[in-house]
Coordinates of C-alpha atoms in Angstrom, one line a residue:
M884 CA 0.0 0.0 0.0
N885 CA 1.4 3.4 -1.0
E886 CA 1.4 6.3 1.4
A887 CA 0.4 8.6 -1.4
L888 CA -3.0 6.8 -1.5
T889 CA -4.0 7.5 2.0
G890 CA -7.2 9.5 2.5
R891 CA -8.7 8.3 -0.8
N892 CA -12.3 7.4 -1.3
F893 CA -14.0 4.0 -1.6
I894 CA -16.0 3.7 -4.8
P895 CA -16.0 0.0 -5.8
G896 CA -16.5 -0.9 -9.4
I897 CA -14.5 1.9 -11.1
E898 CA -12.6 0.2 -13.9
N899 CA -11.0 3.2 -15.5
F900 CA -7.6 3.9 -14.0
E901 CA -7.4 7.6 -14.9
E902 CA -10.8 8.2 -13.4
L903 CA -9.9 6.3 -10.3
I904 CA -6.7 8.3 -9.8
T905 CA -8.2 11.6 -10.7
E906 CA -11.2 11.2 -8.4
K907 CA -8.8 10.0 -5.6
V908 CA -10.5 6.6 -5.3
I909 CA -8.6 4.0 -3.4
Y910 CA -6.1 2.0 -5.5
I911 CA -4.1 -1.0 -4.4
D912 CA -0.7 -0.4 -6.1
K913 CA 0.2 -3.3 -8.4
T914 CA 2.5 -1.3 -10.6
S915 CA 5.7 -3.0 -9.3
Y916 CA 4.7 -6.0 -11.5
L917 CA 4.9 -4.0 -14.7
E918 CA 8.6 -4.2 -15.5
D919 CA 8.9 -8.0 -15.3
L920 CA 5.6 -8.6 -17.0
I921 CA 6.2 -6.2 -19.9
R922 CA 9.9 -7.1 -20.5
S923 CA 9.4 -10.8 -20.3
S924 CA 6.3 -11.3 -22.4
H925 CA 5.5 -11.0 -26.1
V926 CA 1.9 -12.3 -26.0
A927 CA 0.6 -13.1 -22.5
L928 CA -2.8 -14.4 -21.5
I929 CA -3.7 -13.7 -17.9
L930 CA -6.6 -15.7 -16.4
R931 CA -8.4 -14.7 -13.3
P932 CA -12.0 -15.1 -11.9
R933 CA -14.6 -12.5 -12.4
R934 CA -14.6 -9.4 -10.1
F935 CA -10.9 -9.6 -9.4
G936 CA -9.9 -6.4 -11.3
K937 CA -8.9 -7.6 -14.7
T938 CA -10.4 -4.6 -16.6
L939 CA -8.9 -2.1 -14.1
T940 CA -5.5 -3.8 -14.5
M941 CA -5.7 -3.4 -18.3
S942 CA -6.7 0.2 -18.0
M943 CA -3.7 0.8 -15.7
M944 CA -1.4 -0.7 -18.3
S945 CA -2.9 1.4 -21.0
C946 CA -2.4 4.6 -19.0
F947 CA 1.2 3.7 -18.3
L948 CA 2.2 2.8 -21.8
E949 CA 0.1 5.0 -24.1
M950 CA 1.8 8.0 -25.8
N951 CA 0.5 11.4 -26.5
Y952 CA -0.3 11.0 -30.2
Q953 CA -0.3 14.7 -30.9
N954 CA 3.0 15.3 -29.0
P955 CA 4.8 12.0 -28.5
E956 CA 7.5 13.6 -26.3
D957 CA 4.9 14.9 -23.8
R958 CA 4.6 12.3 -21.0
S959 CA 2.9 14.5 -18.5
R960 CA -0.3 12.5 -18.4
P961 CA 1.3 9.2 -17.2
E962 CA 3.7 11.0 -15.0
R963 CA 0.7 12.7 -13.2
L964 CA -1.3 9.4 -13.0
F965 CA 1.6 7.3 -11.7
K966 CA 3.2 9.8 -9.4
G967 CA 3.9 8.2 -6.0
L968 CA 3.2 4.7 -7.3
D969 CA 5.9 2.0 -7.1
V970 CA 6.7 2.0 -10.8
S971 CA 7.5 5.7 -10.7
R972 CA 10.7 4.8 -8.7
N973 CA 12.0 2.7 -11.5
K974 CA 13.4 5.6 -13.6
K975 CA 15.1 3.5 -16.3
F976 CA 12.0 1.4 -17.0
C977 CA 9.7 4.5 -17.0
D978 CA 12.1 6.3 -19.4
E979 CA 11.8 3.3 -21.8
Y980 CA 8.1 2.4 -21.5
M981 CA 6.0 5.1 -19.8
G982 CA 4.1 7.0 -22.4
R983 CA 6.3 5.7 -25.2
F984 CA 3.9 3.4 -27.3
P985 CA 0.8 3.5 -29.3
V986 CA -1.7 1.4 -27.5
I987 CA -4.8 -0.4 -28.8
S988 CA -7.0 -1.2 -25.9
I989 CA -10.1 -3.4 -26.5
S990 CA -12.6 -4.8 -23.9
F991 CA -15.0 -7.5 -24.9
K992 CA -16.6 -7.7 -21.5
D993 CA -19.9 -6.3 -22.6
V994 CA -20.2 -8.2 -25.9
E995 CA -23.4 -10.2 -25.8
G996 CA -26.7 -10.6 -27.5
N997 CA -29.6 -12.9 -28.0
T998 CA -28.6 -13.3 -31.6
F999 CA -25.3 -13.5 -33.4
E1000 CA -26.2 -10.3 -35.3
D1001 CA -26.7 -8.4 -32.0
A1002 CA -23.3 -9.5 -30.7
V1003 CA -21.5 -8.6 -33.9
D1004 CA -23.1 -5.1 -33.9
M1005 CA -21.5 -4.7 -30.4
I1006 CA -18.1 -5.6 -31.8
V1007 CA -18.5 -3.3 -34.7
G1008 CA -19.4 -0.5 -32.2
I1009 CA -16.2 -1.2 -30.2
F1010 CA -14.2 -1.0 -33.3
A1011 CA -16.0 2.2 -34.4
E1012 CA -15.0 3.8 -31.1
L1013 CA -11.4 2.9 -31.9
A1014 CA -11.8 4.3 -35.4
A1015 CA -13.0 7.6 -33.9
K1016 CA -10.1 7.7 -31.5
F1017 CA -7.5 7.2 -34.2
E1018 CA -9.3 9.3 -36.8
F1019 CA -6.2 11.5 -37.0
L1020 CA -4.5 8.7 -38.9
A1021 CA -6.7 9.4 -41.9
K1022 CA -5.0 12.8 -42.3
K1023 CA -1.7 11.0 -43.1
E1024 CA -1.9 10.5 -46.9
E1025 CA 0.7 7.7 -46.9
L1026 CA -1.5 5.4 -44.8
D1027 CA -4.3 3.2 -46.0
T1028 CA -7.1 4.1 -43.6
V1029 CA -10.2 3.2 -45.6
F1030 CA -11.0 0.5 -43.0
L1031 CA -11.5 3.2 -40.3
R1032 CA -14.2 4.9 -42.4
R1033 CA -15.8 1.6 -43.4
I1034 CA -16.2 0.3 -39.8
R1035 CA -17.8 3.6 -38.8
D1036 CA -20.1 3.4 -41.7
C1037 CA -21.1 0.0 -40.6
N1038 CA -21.8 1.2 -37.1
N1039 CA -23.8 4.1 -38.4
G1040 CA -26.0 1.8 -40.6
I1041 CA -24.7 3.3 -43.9
V1042 CA -23.1 0.0 -44.9
P1043 CA -25.0 -3.2 -44.0
V1044 CA -23.2 -5.9 -41.9
F1045 CA -25.6 -8.6 -42.9
N1046 CA -27.4 -9.5 -46.1
S1047 CA -31.2 -9.6 -46.2
D1048 CA -31.2 -13.3 -45.7
G1049 CA -29.1 -12.9 -42.4
T1050 CA -25.8 -14.1 -43.9
F1051 CA -22.6 -12.1 -43.2
V1052 CA -21.6 -9.6 -45.9
R1053 CA -18.3 -11.2 -46.9
S1054 CA -16.4 -8.0 -47.2
I1055 CA -17.6 -6.9 -43.8
A1056 CA -16.6 -10.2 -42.2
A1057 CA -13.1 -9.6 -43.6
L1058 CA -13.2 -6.0 -42.4
I1059 CA -14.0 -7.1 -38.8
K1060 CA -11.4 -9.9 -38.9
L1061 CA -8.6 -7.6 -40.1
F1062 CA -9.6 -4.4 -38.3
V1063 CA -7.1 -4.7 -35.4
R1064 CA -4.3 -5.9 -37.6
N1065 CA -4.8 -3.1 -40.0
L1066 CA -4.9 -0.6 -37.1
T1067 CA -1.6 -1.9 -35.7
I1068 CA 0.0 -1.5 -39.2
C1069 CA -1.2 2.1 -39.5
L1070 CA 0.0 3.0 -36.0
N1071 CA 3.4 1.4 -36.6
Q1072 CA 3.9 3.3 -39.8
A1073 CA 2.7 6.6 -38.4
F1074 CA 4.9 6.6 -35.3
N1075 CA 7.7 4.2 -36.4
K1076 CA 7.0 2.2 -33.3
A1077 CA 4.9 -1.0 -33.1
P1078 CA 1.9 -0.6 -30.8
I1079 CA 1.1 -2.6 -27.7
L1080 CA -2.2 -4.5 -27.9
L1081 CA -4.4 -4.9 -24.8
I1082 CA -7.5 -7.2 -25.0
D1083 CA -9.7 -7.6 -22.0
E1084 CA -12.2 -10.4 -21.3
Y1085 CA -11.5 -12.2 -24.6
D1086 CA -13.8 -15.1 -23.7
V1087 CA -16.9 -13.2 -22.7
P1088 CA -18.4 -13.1 -26.2
L1089 CA -17.8 -16.9 -26.5
Q1090 CA -19.4 -17.7 -23.2
K1091 CA -22.4 -15.6 -24.1
A1092 CA -22.6 -17.1 -27.5
Q1093 CA -22.5 -20.6 -26.1
A1094 CA -25.5 -19.8 -23.8
A1095 CA -27.4 -18.2 -26.7
G1096 CA -26.7 -20.9 -29.3
Y1097 CA -24.4 -19.2 -31.8
Y1098 CA -21.0 -20.3 -30.5
D1099 CA -19.5 -21.6 -33.7
K1100 CA -20.2 -18.3 -35.5
M1101 CA -18.7 -16.2 -32.7
L1102 CA -15.7 -18.5 -32.4
R1103 CA -14.8 -17.8 -36.1
I1104 CA -15.1 -14.0 -35.4
I1105 CA -13.0 -14.0 -32.2
R1106 CA -10.4 -16.5 -33.5
G1107 CA -10.2 -14.4 -36.7
I1108 CA -9.6 -11.2 -34.9
L1109 CA -7.0 -12.6 -32.4
S1110 CA -5.2 -14.7 -34.9
S1111 CA -4.8 -12.0 -37.5
A1112 CA -3.7 -9.4 -34.9
L1113 CA -1.3 -11.7 -33.1
K1114 CA 0.0 -14.3 -35.6
T1115 CA 3.2 -13.3 -37.4
N1116 CA 2.3 -9.6 -36.9
S1117 CA 5.5 -7.6 -36.9
S1118 CA 3.4 -4.5 -36.3
I1119 CA 2.9 -5.2 -32.6
S1120 CA 5.5 -4.9 -29.9
K1121 CA 3.6 -6.9 -27.3
A1122 CA 0.1 -8.1 -26.5
F1123 CA -1.7 -8.8 -23.2
V1124 CA -5.0 -10.6 -23.0
T1125 CA -7.2 -11.3 -20.0
G1126 CA -10.1 -13.7 -19.4
C1127 CA -11.6 -16.3 -17.1
L1128 CA -11.6 -19.4 -19.1
R1129 CA -8.6 -21.4 -20.4
I1130 CA -9.7 -22.2 -24.0
A1131 CA -7.2 -24.4 -25.8
H1132 CA -4.5 -22.5 -27.5
Q1133 CA -5.2 -24.1 -30.9
S1134 CA -8.8 -23.1 -30.7
I1135 CA -8.3 -19.4 -30.3
F1136 CA -4.7 -18.3 -30.6
T1137 CA -3.9 -20.5 -33.6
G1138 CA -0.3 -20.2 -34.7
V1139 CA 0.6 -17.4 -32.2
N1140 CA 4.2 -17.7 -31.3
N1141 CA 5.9 -16.7 -28.0
F1142 CA 2.7 -17.2 -26.2
D1143 CA 2.7 -17.2 -22.3
E1144 CA -0.2 -18.1 -20.1
Y1145 CA -0.6 -17.2 -16.5
G1146 CA -3.5 -18.9 -14.8
V1147 CA -4.7 -19.3 -11.2
N1148 CA -2.4 -22.2 -10.6
D1149 CA 0.8 -20.4 -11.7
K1150 CA 3.2 -18.8 -9.2
I1151 CA 4.3 -16.1 -11.7
Y1152 CA 2.3 -12.9 -11.2
S1153 CA 0.1 -14.7 -8.7
G1154 CA -0.5 -11.5 -6.7
F1155 CA -0.8 -9.2 -9.7
I1156 CA -4.6 -9.2 -9.9
G1157 CA -6.6 -9.3 -6.7
L1158 CA -5.9 -8.5 -3.0
T1159 CA -3.2 -10.3 -1.1
K1160 CA -3.6 -10.8 2.6
D1161 CA -0.9 -8.3 3.4
E1162 CA -2.6 -5.7 1.2
T1163 CA -5.9 -6.3 2.9
V1164 CA -4.4 -5.9 6.3
S1165 CA -2.7 -2.6 5.2
L1166 CA -6.0 -1.4 3.8
L1167 CA -7.9 -2.1 7.0
K1168 CA -5.1 -0.5 9.2
M1169 CA -5.1 2.6 6.9
H1170 CA -8.7 3.2 7.9
G1171 CA -8.6 2.2 11.5
M1172 CA -10.4 -1.0 10.9
E1173 CA -7.8 -3.6 11.7
N1174 CA -10.1 -5.0 14.4
R1175 CA -12.4 -6.1 11.6
L1176 CA -9.8 -8.3 10.0
P1177 CA -11.3 -11.6 11.5
D1178 CA -14.6 -10.8 9.9
V1179 CA -13.1 -9.9 6.5
I1180 CA -11.0 -13.1 6.6
E1181 CA -14.0 -15.2 7.6
W1182 CA -16.1 -13.9 4.7
Y1183 CA -13.8 -13.1 1.8
D1184 CA -10.5 -15.0 2.3
G1185 CA -9.7 -18.3 0.8
Y1186 CA -8.5 -18.0 -2.8
N1187 CA -5.2 -19.6 -3.7
F1188 CA -3.4 -18.3 -6.8
G1189 CA -0.2 -20.2 -7.3
G1190 CA 0.5 -20.4 -3.6
T1191 CA -0.5 -16.8 -2.8
G1192 CA -3.5 -16.3 -0.6
M1193 CA -5.9 -13.9 -2.3
L1194 CA -9.1 -12.1 -1.6
C1195 CA -11.6 -10.7 -4.1
P1196 CA -11.1 -6.9 -4.2
W1197 CA -14.7 -6.3 -5.2
S1198 CA -16.0 -7.8 -2.0
V1199 CA -13.4 -6.3 0.4
L1200 CA -13.8 -2.8 -1.0
K1201 CA -17.5 -3.1 -1.1
F1202 CA -17.5 -4.0 2.6
L1203 CA -15.2 -1.2 3.5
S1204 CA -17.2 1.4 1.5
R1205 CA -20.4 0.4 3.3
A1206 CA -18.8 0.1 6.7
L1207 CA -17.2 3.6 6.4
H1208 CA -20.4 5.2 5.2
P1209 CA -21.4 8.0 7.6
E1210 CA -24.7 6.3 8.5
N1211 CA -23.0 3.1 9.6
D1212 CA -20.8 2.2 12.5
P1213 CA -17.6 0.7 11.1
A1214 CA -17.0 -1.2 14.4
V1215 CA -20.2 -3.3 14.2
F1216 CA -21.2 -3.2 10.4
Q1217 CA -21.6 -6.8 9.3
P1218 CA -20.1 -8.2 6.2
E1219 CA -22.5 -9.3 3.4
N1220 CA -22.4 -11.3 0.3
Y1221 CA -21.4 -8.8 -2.4
W1222 CA -19.9 -11.3 -4.9
A1223 CA -23.1 -13.2 -5.4
N1224 CA -25.1 -10.5 -7.2
S1225 CA -22.1 -9.0 -9.2
S1226 CA -22.8 -11.5 -12.0
G1227 CA -25.0 -14.4 -12.9
N1228 CA -24.7 -17.7 -11.0
D1229 CA -26.4 -19.9 -13.6
I1230 CA -23.6 -22.5 -13.4
I1231 CA -24.6 -23.2 -9.8
D1232 CA -28.2 -23.8 -10.8
I1233 CA -27.2 -26.3 -13.5
C1234 CA -24.5 -28.0 -11.4
M1235 CA -26.8 -28.6 -8.4
K1236 CA -29.4 -30.2 -10.7
H1237 CA -26.8 -32.6 -12.0
P1238 CA -28.3 -36.1 -11.9
G1239 CA -25.2 -38.2 -11.3
G1240 CA -25.2 -39.7 -7.8
K1241 CA -21.4 -39.9 -7.4
D1242 CA -21.0 -36.4 -8.7
L1243 CA -23.6 -35.1 -6.2
D1244 CA -21.6 -36.8 -3.4
R1245 CA -18.6 -34.9 -4.6
L1246 CA -20.4 -31.6 -4.7
Q1247 CA -21.9 -32.4 -1.2
N1248 CA -18.4 -32.8 0.1
L1249 CA -17.4 -29.4 -1.2
L1250 CA -20.5 -27.9 0.4
E1251 CA -19.5 -29.4 3.7
G1252 CA -16.1 -27.7 3.5
K1253 CA -14.2 -30.7 2.3
T1254 CA -12.0 -31.0 -0.7
E1255 CA -12.3 -32.9 -4.0
E1256 CA -9.6 -33.9 -6.5
I1257 CA -10.5 -33.1 -10.0
A1258 CA -9.1 -33.6 -13.5
L1259 CA -8.3 -30.2 -15.0
R1260 CA -10.0 -29.8 -18.4
E1261 CA -8.4 -27.7 -21.2
F1262 CA -11.5 -26.6 -23.1
A1263 CA -11.4 -27.0 -26.8
S1264 CA -14.2 -24.5 -26.8
C1265 CA -16.4 -22.8 -24.2
P1266 CA -18.0 -25.8 -22.4
D1267 CA -21.6 -26.5 -23.3
I1268 CA -22.8 -26.7 -19.7
T1269 CA -25.8 -28.9 -19.4
S1270 CA -27.1 -31.4 -16.8
N1271 CA -25.1 -34.1 -18.6
T1272 CA -21.7 -32.3 -18.2
D1273 CA -19.2 -34.4 -16.2
F1274 CA -18.2 -33.2 -12.8
D1275 CA -14.6 -32.5 -13.7
T1276 CA -15.6 -30.1 -16.5
F1277 CA -18.0 -28.4 -14.1
A1278 CA -15.3 -28.1 -11.4
T1279 CA -12.7 -26.8 -13.8
L1280 CA -15.1 -24.2 -15.1
M1281 CA -16.0 -23.2 -11.5
L1282 CA -12.3 -23.0 -10.7
H1283 CA -11.7 -20.5 -13.5
T1284 CA -14.7 -18.4 -12.6
G1285 CA -14.1 -18.2 -8.9
Y1286 CA -16.5 -20.7 -7.4
L1287 CA -13.7 -23.0 -6.4
T1288 CA -10.0 -22.6 -5.6
V1289 CA -7.0 -24.9 -5.4
T1290 CA -6.3 -26.1 -1.9
E1291 CA -3.0 -24.8 -0.5
D1292 CA -0.4 -27.5 0.3
A1293 CA -2.6 -30.4 -1.1
V1294 CA -0.7 -32.5 -3.5
P1295 CA -2.8 -34.0 -6.4
S1296 CA -2.3 -37.6 -7.4
A1297 CA -1.1 -36.8 -10.9
R1298 CA -0.3 -34.1 -13.4
N1299 CA -3.2 -32.0 -14.8
R1300 CA -5.2 -32.7 -11.6
A1301 CA -5.9 -30.4 -8.6
V1302 CA -7.4 -30.6 -5.2
V1303 CA -10.1 -27.9 -4.9
K1304 CA -12.5 -26.5 -2.4
I1305 CA -15.1 -23.7 -2.1
P1306 CA -12.9 -20.6 -1.4
T1307 CA -15.0 -18.4 0.9
K1308 CA -18.1 -18.1 3.1
E1309 CA -19.4 -15.6 0.5
V1310 CA -19.3 -18.2 -2.3
L1311 CA -20.6 -21.0 -0.1
E1312 CA -23.6 -18.8 0.6
C1313 CA -24.2 -18.6 -3.1
F1314 CA -24.6 -22.3 -3.2
A1315 CA -26.7 -22.4 -0.1
E1316 CA -29.1 -19.8 -1.5
K1317 CA -29.4 -21.6 -4.8
A1318 CA -30.1 -24.9 -2.8
E1319 CA -32.9 -23.1 -1.0
T1320 CA -34.5 -22.2 -4.3
I1321 CA -34.0 -25.5 -6.1
F1322 CA -35.3 -27.6 -3.1
S1323 CA -38.3 -25.4 -2.4
K1324 CA -41.8 -24.8 -3.4
S1325 CA -40.6 -22.4 -6.2
N1326 CA -39.2 -25.4 -8.1
P1327 CA -42.2 -27.2 -9.7
E1328 CA -40.3 -30.5 -10.1
W1329 CA -39.3 -30.7 -6.5
L1330 CA -42.8 -29.7 -5.3
E1331 CA -44.4 -32.4 -7.5
K1332 CA -42.2 -35.0 -5.9
A1333 CA -43.0 -33.8 -2.4
M1334 CA -46.8 -33.9 -3.2
T1335 CA -46.5 -37.5 -4.5
L1336 CA -44.5 -38.5 -1.4
R1337 CA -47.2 -37.0 0.9
D1338 CA -50.0 -38.8 -0.9
A1339 CA -48.1 -42.1 -0.8
L1340 CA -47.6 -41.7 3.0
L1341 CA -51.3 -40.8 3.5
S1342 CA -52.3 -43.8 1.5
G1343 CA -50.0 -46.1 3.5
D1344 CA -47.9 -47.2 0.5
A1345 CA -44.5 -47.8 2.1
D1346 CA -42.9 -49.1 -1.1
Q1347 CA -43.9 -46.1 -3.2
A1348 CA -42.9 -43.7 -0.4
Q1349 CA -39.5 -45.4 -0.1
D1350 CA -38.9 -45.2 -3.8
I1351 CA -39.8 -41.5 -3.9
M1352 CA -37.6 -40.7 -0.9
N1353 CA -34.6 -42.5 -2.4
A1354 CA -35.0 -40.6 -5.6
M1355 CA -35.2 -37.3 -3.8
L1356 CA -32.3 -38.1 -1.6
R1357 CA -30.1 -38.8 -4.6
R1358 CA -30.9 -35.3 -5.9
F1359 CA -31.0 -33.4 -2.6
I1360 CA -28.0 -31.3 -1.7
S1361 CA -27.6 -29.3 1.5
V1362 CA -24.8 -27.9 3.5
R1363 CA -25.2 -30.6 6.1
D1364 CA -23.3 -33.5 7.6
T1365 CA -25.0 -36.8 6.7
S1366 CA -23.5 -38.4 9.8
H1367 CA -26.3 -36.8 11.8
E1368 CA -30.0 -37.8 12.0
Y1369 CA -30.9 -34.1 11.8
Y1370 CA -29.8 -33.9 8.2
Y1371 CA -32.5 -36.4 7.3
H1372 CA -35.0 -34.7 9.5
M1373 CA -34.4 -31.4 7.8
F1374 CA -34.6 -33.0 4.4
L1375 CA -37.9 -34.8 4.9
S1376 CA -39.6 -32.1 7.0
G1377 CA -38.5 -29.5 4.5
A1378 CA -39.9 -31.4 1.5
L1379 CA -43.2 -32.3 3.2
S1380 CA -43.8 -28.9 4.7
M1381 CA -44.2 -27.6 1.2
T1382 CA -47.3 -29.7 0.8
S1383 CA -49.2 -28.1 3.7
E1384 CA -52.8 -27.1 2.7
E1385 CA -55.7 -25.6 4.5
D1386 CA -56.8 -29.0 6.0
I1387 CA -53.5 -30.8 5.8
D1388 CA -50.8 -29.8 8.3
V1389 CA -47.2 -31.0 8.3
I1390 CA -45.8 -30.6 11.8
S1391 CA -42.3 -31.3 13.1
Q1392 CA -41.5 -32.6 16.6
I1393 CA -44.9 -31.7 18.1
E1394 CA -45.8 -33.2 21.5
K1395 CA -47.9 -36.3 21.0
G1396 CA -48.5 -39.1 23.5
D1397 CA -45.5 -39.4 25.8
G1398 CA -43.0 -37.7 23.5
C1399 CA -42.4 -35.9 20.3
P1400 CA -42.5 -37.8 17.0
D1401 CA -40.2 -36.4 14.3
I1402 CA -42.9 -35.6 11.7
V1403 CA -46.7 -35.7 11.7
I1404 CA -49.1 -35.2 8.8
D1405 CA -52.5 -34.3 10.0
N1406 CA -55.3 -34.4 7.5
E1407 CA -58.1 -33.1 9.8
R1408 CA -60.7 -33.0 7.1
N1409 CA -60.5 -36.7 6.3
R1410 CA -59.7 -37.6 9.9
E1411 CA -56.4 -39.4 9.0
A1412 CA -52.9 -38.9 10.2
V1413 CA -49.4 -40.1 9.4
I1414 CA -46.7 -40.4 12.1
L1415 CA -43.0 -40.6 11.0
E1416 CA -40.1 -41.5 13.2
L1417 CA -36.6 -41.2 11.6
K1418 CA -33.4 -43.0 12.5
K1419 CA -29.9 -43.0 11.0
S1420 CA -28.6 -46.5 10.4
D1421 CA -25.1 -47.5 11.1
G1422 CA -24.8 -49.1 7.6
R1423 CA -26.5 -49.4 4.3
K1424 CA -27.1 -53.2 4.3
Y1425 CA -30.7 -54.2 4.4
A1426 CA -30.4 -55.9 7.8
Q1427 CA -28.9 -52.7 9.3
L1428 CA -31.5 -50.4 7.7
E1429 CA -34.3 -52.8 8.8
K1430 CA -33.0 -52.8 12.4
W1431 CA -33.1 -49.1 12.7
A1432 CA -36.5 -48.7 11.0
N1433 CA -38.0 -51.3 13.5
D1434 CA -36.4 -49.3 16.4
A1435 CA -38.2 -46.3 15.0
L1436 CA -41.5 -48.2 15.0
D1437 CA -40.8 -49.5 18.6
Q1438 CA -40.4 -45.8 19.7
I1439 CA -43.7 -44.9 18.2
R1440 CA -45.4 -47.8 20.1
T1441 CA -43.6 -47.2 23.4
N1442 CA -44.4 -43.5 23.5
A1443 CA -47.9 -43.9 22.2
Y1444 CA -47.5 -41.2 19.6
D1445 CA -50.9 -42.1 18.1
R1446 CA -52.8 -41.7 21.4
D1447 CA -54.1 -38.2 20.7
F1448 CA -55.4 -39.2 17.2
K1449 CA -57.1 -42.2 18.7
D1450 CA -58.7 -40.0 21.3
R1451 CA -60.0 -37.7 18.5
K1452 CA -61.5 -40.8 16.8
Y1453 CA -59.4 -40.5 13.7
R1454 CA -60.5 -43.2 11.2
K1455 CA -56.9 -43.9 9.9
I1456 CA -53.6 -43.6 11.6
T1457 CA -50.5 -44.7 9.7
C1458 CA -47.1 -45.0 11.3
F1459 CA -43.8 -45.4 9.5
G1460 CA -40.3 -46.1 10.8
I1461 CA -37.8 -44.8 8.4
S1462 CA -34.0 -45.5 8.5
F1463 CA -31.4 -43.6 6.5
F1464 CA -27.8 -44.1 5.5
G1465 CA -26.0 -41.9 3.0
K1466 CA -28.4 -41.3 0.1
E1467 CA -30.6 -44.4 0.9
C1468 CA -33.6 -45.1 3.1
L1469 CA -35.9 -47.9 4.1
A1470 CA -39.5 -47.2 5.1
L1471 CA -41.4 -49.8 7.2
K1472 CA -45.1 -49.4 7.9
M1473 CA -46.5 -50.4 11.3
P1474 CA -49.0 -53.2 10.9
D1475 CA -52.6 -52.0 11.3
D1476 CA -54.0 -52.3 14.8
P1477 CA -56.5 -55.2 14.7
S1478 CA -58.7 -53.5 17.2

């Protein structure tokens, strides 16, 4: 933390470095990484989860490197912006790189659309903004800058991008593919210095396209842009690309030489993007909130990037900005889940509905704070995430996007494998909240199963009830320990409570007879009741399950749980002893009373 940054404001979410510095917004100084990164890389891909500051990092690099195009010797802008930051002390490096290069900075983070045409229009818009920025190149007669005018004509609707039948106008497809390459050539010729290319969130258009069903078309666009700009292009000095997903080199960066990749498992530049623990401590001390460190660690600490413990800056800064608000007391303001709502969590929804029993057991282990070893997948394309996707693909995707992290000091059994866990309380809460939705009345499929189970119990059909419960158990995920009976009580009472109606009550642990049965279904209108006593078996073999189910029936008899219903002259009282082990259960029905 730099002393020059004390007294600055907290405004989380600013991704423009110049705005951040000018408005005196808090900035965690990462500029000490610049020399090694810039000197040692030709084309570098840096992969980090969402909300860790990739876009701000690229903006910072642009501000440091970009020249004054009207007066290339004027470096007052970067000198002002980086005054007091770590890199400013490195005079030799600053003299060589600060404000010395043309820079082409592109962010694909907002490229999306329900259709391929919508997404392409957004890319055209981004390129049109670049054309406007570098419009001064058109005044240089020796340069071929027709492509700048044509892309702006496309953006303004003067030149159509698509034919009337929806097909790509071939010349426009070529224009988009070659736009960045042509711009690098013009800048190189104009300033006699090859520009530096910065591309932020390269994979977002591909992820969005996969979800919307036009992935192959978008892949051809993105691959064409990146390959033409980076492959054997002597008109670039260096290129830096960021993203979340590791898509196979041959799929996107075909033929790009001198290519370096720095992912979440790499030690190199592990602390470059995000907050280290030391930076977090310094940030809290700077604002007199060091006493809140345990809360911040509990909620937001847990990421491991190449052996460096990291925290998500979005969450930490969001907490501090709220805690330091004049209307709040920073000493007692409670941390919240800021990461959950910063982007979509659709992958959790799909993953938690995954049908594979073994895969659900692995996910259950993660939800209980345990670790799982996974095979790391190198994606040939953006994964088509469906309910049939294998767990290792899910887990690799969740690792890249921040839902999982590599466990520190755990040694995997082989290469290209990793031991992972859910990183933070914040992320765990995302899973728990999604579970509450999936296994609730708001999910029609789950509600239908619960209603069918209730009716089977009321009708006294032990076999059907057992089959339904086993099917539900194989699907049910909760942040619970299955070694305890309460896990099963929570599962069954939660499912059945959704089925309560005006004349049918589902009651948990109400006093009946000489004790409290686990669950009671009281159909007062039809004068019928169901009494459920639950036990956790010590094994999954039938004899063990049967023993504990019979023990449950004995408890019902001994404590006369049915006495109140008999006194109220109920016409039908059905009692079940149910034993559980893992994701299995056995339901035994008490024989009818011959009296």
